[in-house]
mmCIF file of C-alpha atoms in Angstrom:
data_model
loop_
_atom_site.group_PDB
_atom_site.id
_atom_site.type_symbol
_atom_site.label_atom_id
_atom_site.label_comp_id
_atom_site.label_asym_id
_atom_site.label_seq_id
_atom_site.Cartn_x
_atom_site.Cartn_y
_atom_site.Cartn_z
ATOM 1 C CA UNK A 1 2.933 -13.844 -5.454
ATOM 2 C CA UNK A 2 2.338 -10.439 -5.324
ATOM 3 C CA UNK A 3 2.333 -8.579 -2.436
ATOM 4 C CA UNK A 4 1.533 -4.212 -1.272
ATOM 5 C CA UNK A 5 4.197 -2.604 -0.217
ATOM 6 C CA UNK A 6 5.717 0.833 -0.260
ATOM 7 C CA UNK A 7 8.599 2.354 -2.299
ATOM 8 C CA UNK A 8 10.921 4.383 -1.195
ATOM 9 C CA UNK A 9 11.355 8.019 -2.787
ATOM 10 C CA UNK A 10 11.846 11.609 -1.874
ATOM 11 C CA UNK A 11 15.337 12.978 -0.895
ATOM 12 C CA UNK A 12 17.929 12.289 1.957
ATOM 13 C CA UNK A 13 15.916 12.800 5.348
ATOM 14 C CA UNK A 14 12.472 13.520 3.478
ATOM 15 C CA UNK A 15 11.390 10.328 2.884
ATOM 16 C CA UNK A 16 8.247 9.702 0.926
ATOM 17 C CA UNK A 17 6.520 6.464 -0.216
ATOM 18 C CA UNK A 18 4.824 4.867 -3.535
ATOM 19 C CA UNK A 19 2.633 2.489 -2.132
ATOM 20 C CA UNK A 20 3.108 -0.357 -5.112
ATOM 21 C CA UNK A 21 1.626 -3.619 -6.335
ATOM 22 C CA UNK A 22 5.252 -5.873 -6.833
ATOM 23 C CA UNK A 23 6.165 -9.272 -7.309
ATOM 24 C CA UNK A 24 7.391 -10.802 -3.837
ATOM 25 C CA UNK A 25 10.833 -11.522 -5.665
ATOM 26 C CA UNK A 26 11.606 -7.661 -6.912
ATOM 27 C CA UNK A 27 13.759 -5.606 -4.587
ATOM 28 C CA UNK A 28 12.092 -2.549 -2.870
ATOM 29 C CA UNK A 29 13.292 -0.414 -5.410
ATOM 30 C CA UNK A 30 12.445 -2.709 -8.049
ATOM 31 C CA UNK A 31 10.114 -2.215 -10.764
ATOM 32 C CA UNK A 32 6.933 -2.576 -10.132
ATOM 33 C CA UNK A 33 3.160 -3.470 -11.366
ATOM 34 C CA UNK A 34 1.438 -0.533 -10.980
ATOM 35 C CA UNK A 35 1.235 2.075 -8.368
ATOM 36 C CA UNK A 36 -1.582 2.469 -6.128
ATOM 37 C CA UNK A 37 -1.012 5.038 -3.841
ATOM 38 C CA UNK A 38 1.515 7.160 -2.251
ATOM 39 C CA UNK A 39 1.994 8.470 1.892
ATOM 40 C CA UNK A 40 4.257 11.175 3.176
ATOM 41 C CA UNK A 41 4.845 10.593 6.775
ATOM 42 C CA UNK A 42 5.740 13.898 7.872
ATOM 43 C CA UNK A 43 2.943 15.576 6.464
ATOM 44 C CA UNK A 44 1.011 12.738 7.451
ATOM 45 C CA UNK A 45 -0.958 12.595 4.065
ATOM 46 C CA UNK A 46 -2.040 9.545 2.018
ATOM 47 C CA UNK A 47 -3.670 9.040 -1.554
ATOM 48 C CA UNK A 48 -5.185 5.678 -2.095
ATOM 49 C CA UNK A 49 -6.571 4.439 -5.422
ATOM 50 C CA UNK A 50 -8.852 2.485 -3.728
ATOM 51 C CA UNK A 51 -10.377 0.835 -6.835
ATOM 52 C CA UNK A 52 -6.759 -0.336 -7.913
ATOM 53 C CA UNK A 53 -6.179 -2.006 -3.950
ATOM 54 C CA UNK A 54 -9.434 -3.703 -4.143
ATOM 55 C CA UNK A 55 -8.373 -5.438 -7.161
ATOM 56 C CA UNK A 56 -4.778 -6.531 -6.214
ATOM 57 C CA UNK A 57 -6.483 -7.849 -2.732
ATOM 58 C CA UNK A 58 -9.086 -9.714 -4.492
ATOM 59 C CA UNK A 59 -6.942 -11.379 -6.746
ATOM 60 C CA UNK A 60 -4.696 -12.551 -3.589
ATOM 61 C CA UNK A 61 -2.315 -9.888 -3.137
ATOM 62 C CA UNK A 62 -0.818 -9.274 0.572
ATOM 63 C CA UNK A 63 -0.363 -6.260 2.151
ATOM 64 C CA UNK A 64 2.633 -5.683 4.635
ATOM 65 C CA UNK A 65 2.551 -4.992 7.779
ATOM 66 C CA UNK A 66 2.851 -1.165 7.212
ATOM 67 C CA UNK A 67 0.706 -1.233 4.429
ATOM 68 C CA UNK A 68 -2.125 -3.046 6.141
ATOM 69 C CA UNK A 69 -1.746 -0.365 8.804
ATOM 70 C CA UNK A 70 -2.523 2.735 6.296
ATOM 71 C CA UNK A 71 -5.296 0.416 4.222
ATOM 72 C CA UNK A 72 -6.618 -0.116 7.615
ATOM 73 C CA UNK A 73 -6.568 3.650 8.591
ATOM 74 C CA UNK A 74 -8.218 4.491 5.770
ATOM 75 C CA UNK A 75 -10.771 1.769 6.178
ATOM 76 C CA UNK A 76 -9.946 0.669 2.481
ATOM 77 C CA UNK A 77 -10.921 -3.286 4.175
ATOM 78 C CA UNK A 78 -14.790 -2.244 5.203
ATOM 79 C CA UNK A 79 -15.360 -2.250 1.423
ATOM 80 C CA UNK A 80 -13.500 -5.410 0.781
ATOM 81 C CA UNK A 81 -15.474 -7.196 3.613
ATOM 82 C CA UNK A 82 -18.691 -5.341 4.299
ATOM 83 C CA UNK A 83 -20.123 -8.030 6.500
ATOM 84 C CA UNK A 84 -17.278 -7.725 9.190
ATOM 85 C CA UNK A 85 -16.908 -4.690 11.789
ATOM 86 C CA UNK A 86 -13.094 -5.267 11.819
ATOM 87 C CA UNK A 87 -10.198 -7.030 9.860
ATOM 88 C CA UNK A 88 -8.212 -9.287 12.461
ATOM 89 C CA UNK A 89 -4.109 -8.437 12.814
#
């Protein structure tokens, strides 16, 4: 199964993530399938390659919790679903 998640990088107490398409039994620092975006919470930025989520969620993939969050933000699920206002949690 594969699931989104993020990847930790950056430097002690500067914490950036790779948000990554990896198999459910890799570690979080394991190697992953491809990466599909990347979010800096203390800047608060995020860079999505939407295109690249759309096609690891159609094919089944699950977001985590955190992930779902910042897909969610970004309203990355109105163009998976287009019929439906809002995703449930």
């Amino acid at each position: 199964m594969v699931k989104l998640r993020l990847k930790r990088c950056g430097r002690k107490q500067r914490a950036v993530y790779r948000i990554v398409a990896i198999d459910v039994r890799c570690r979080r620092e394991g190697r992953d399938l491809r990466k599909v975006g990347f979010y800096d919470p203390i800047k608060n930025q995020t860079f999505l390659n939407v295109p690249a989520i759309l096609y690891f969620l159609e094919k089944g993939a699950q977001p985590t919790g955190t992930v779902k969050d910042i897909l969610r933000r970004a309203e990355v699920f109105a163009e998976l679903y287009p019929n439906q206002t809002q995703l449930s949690k």
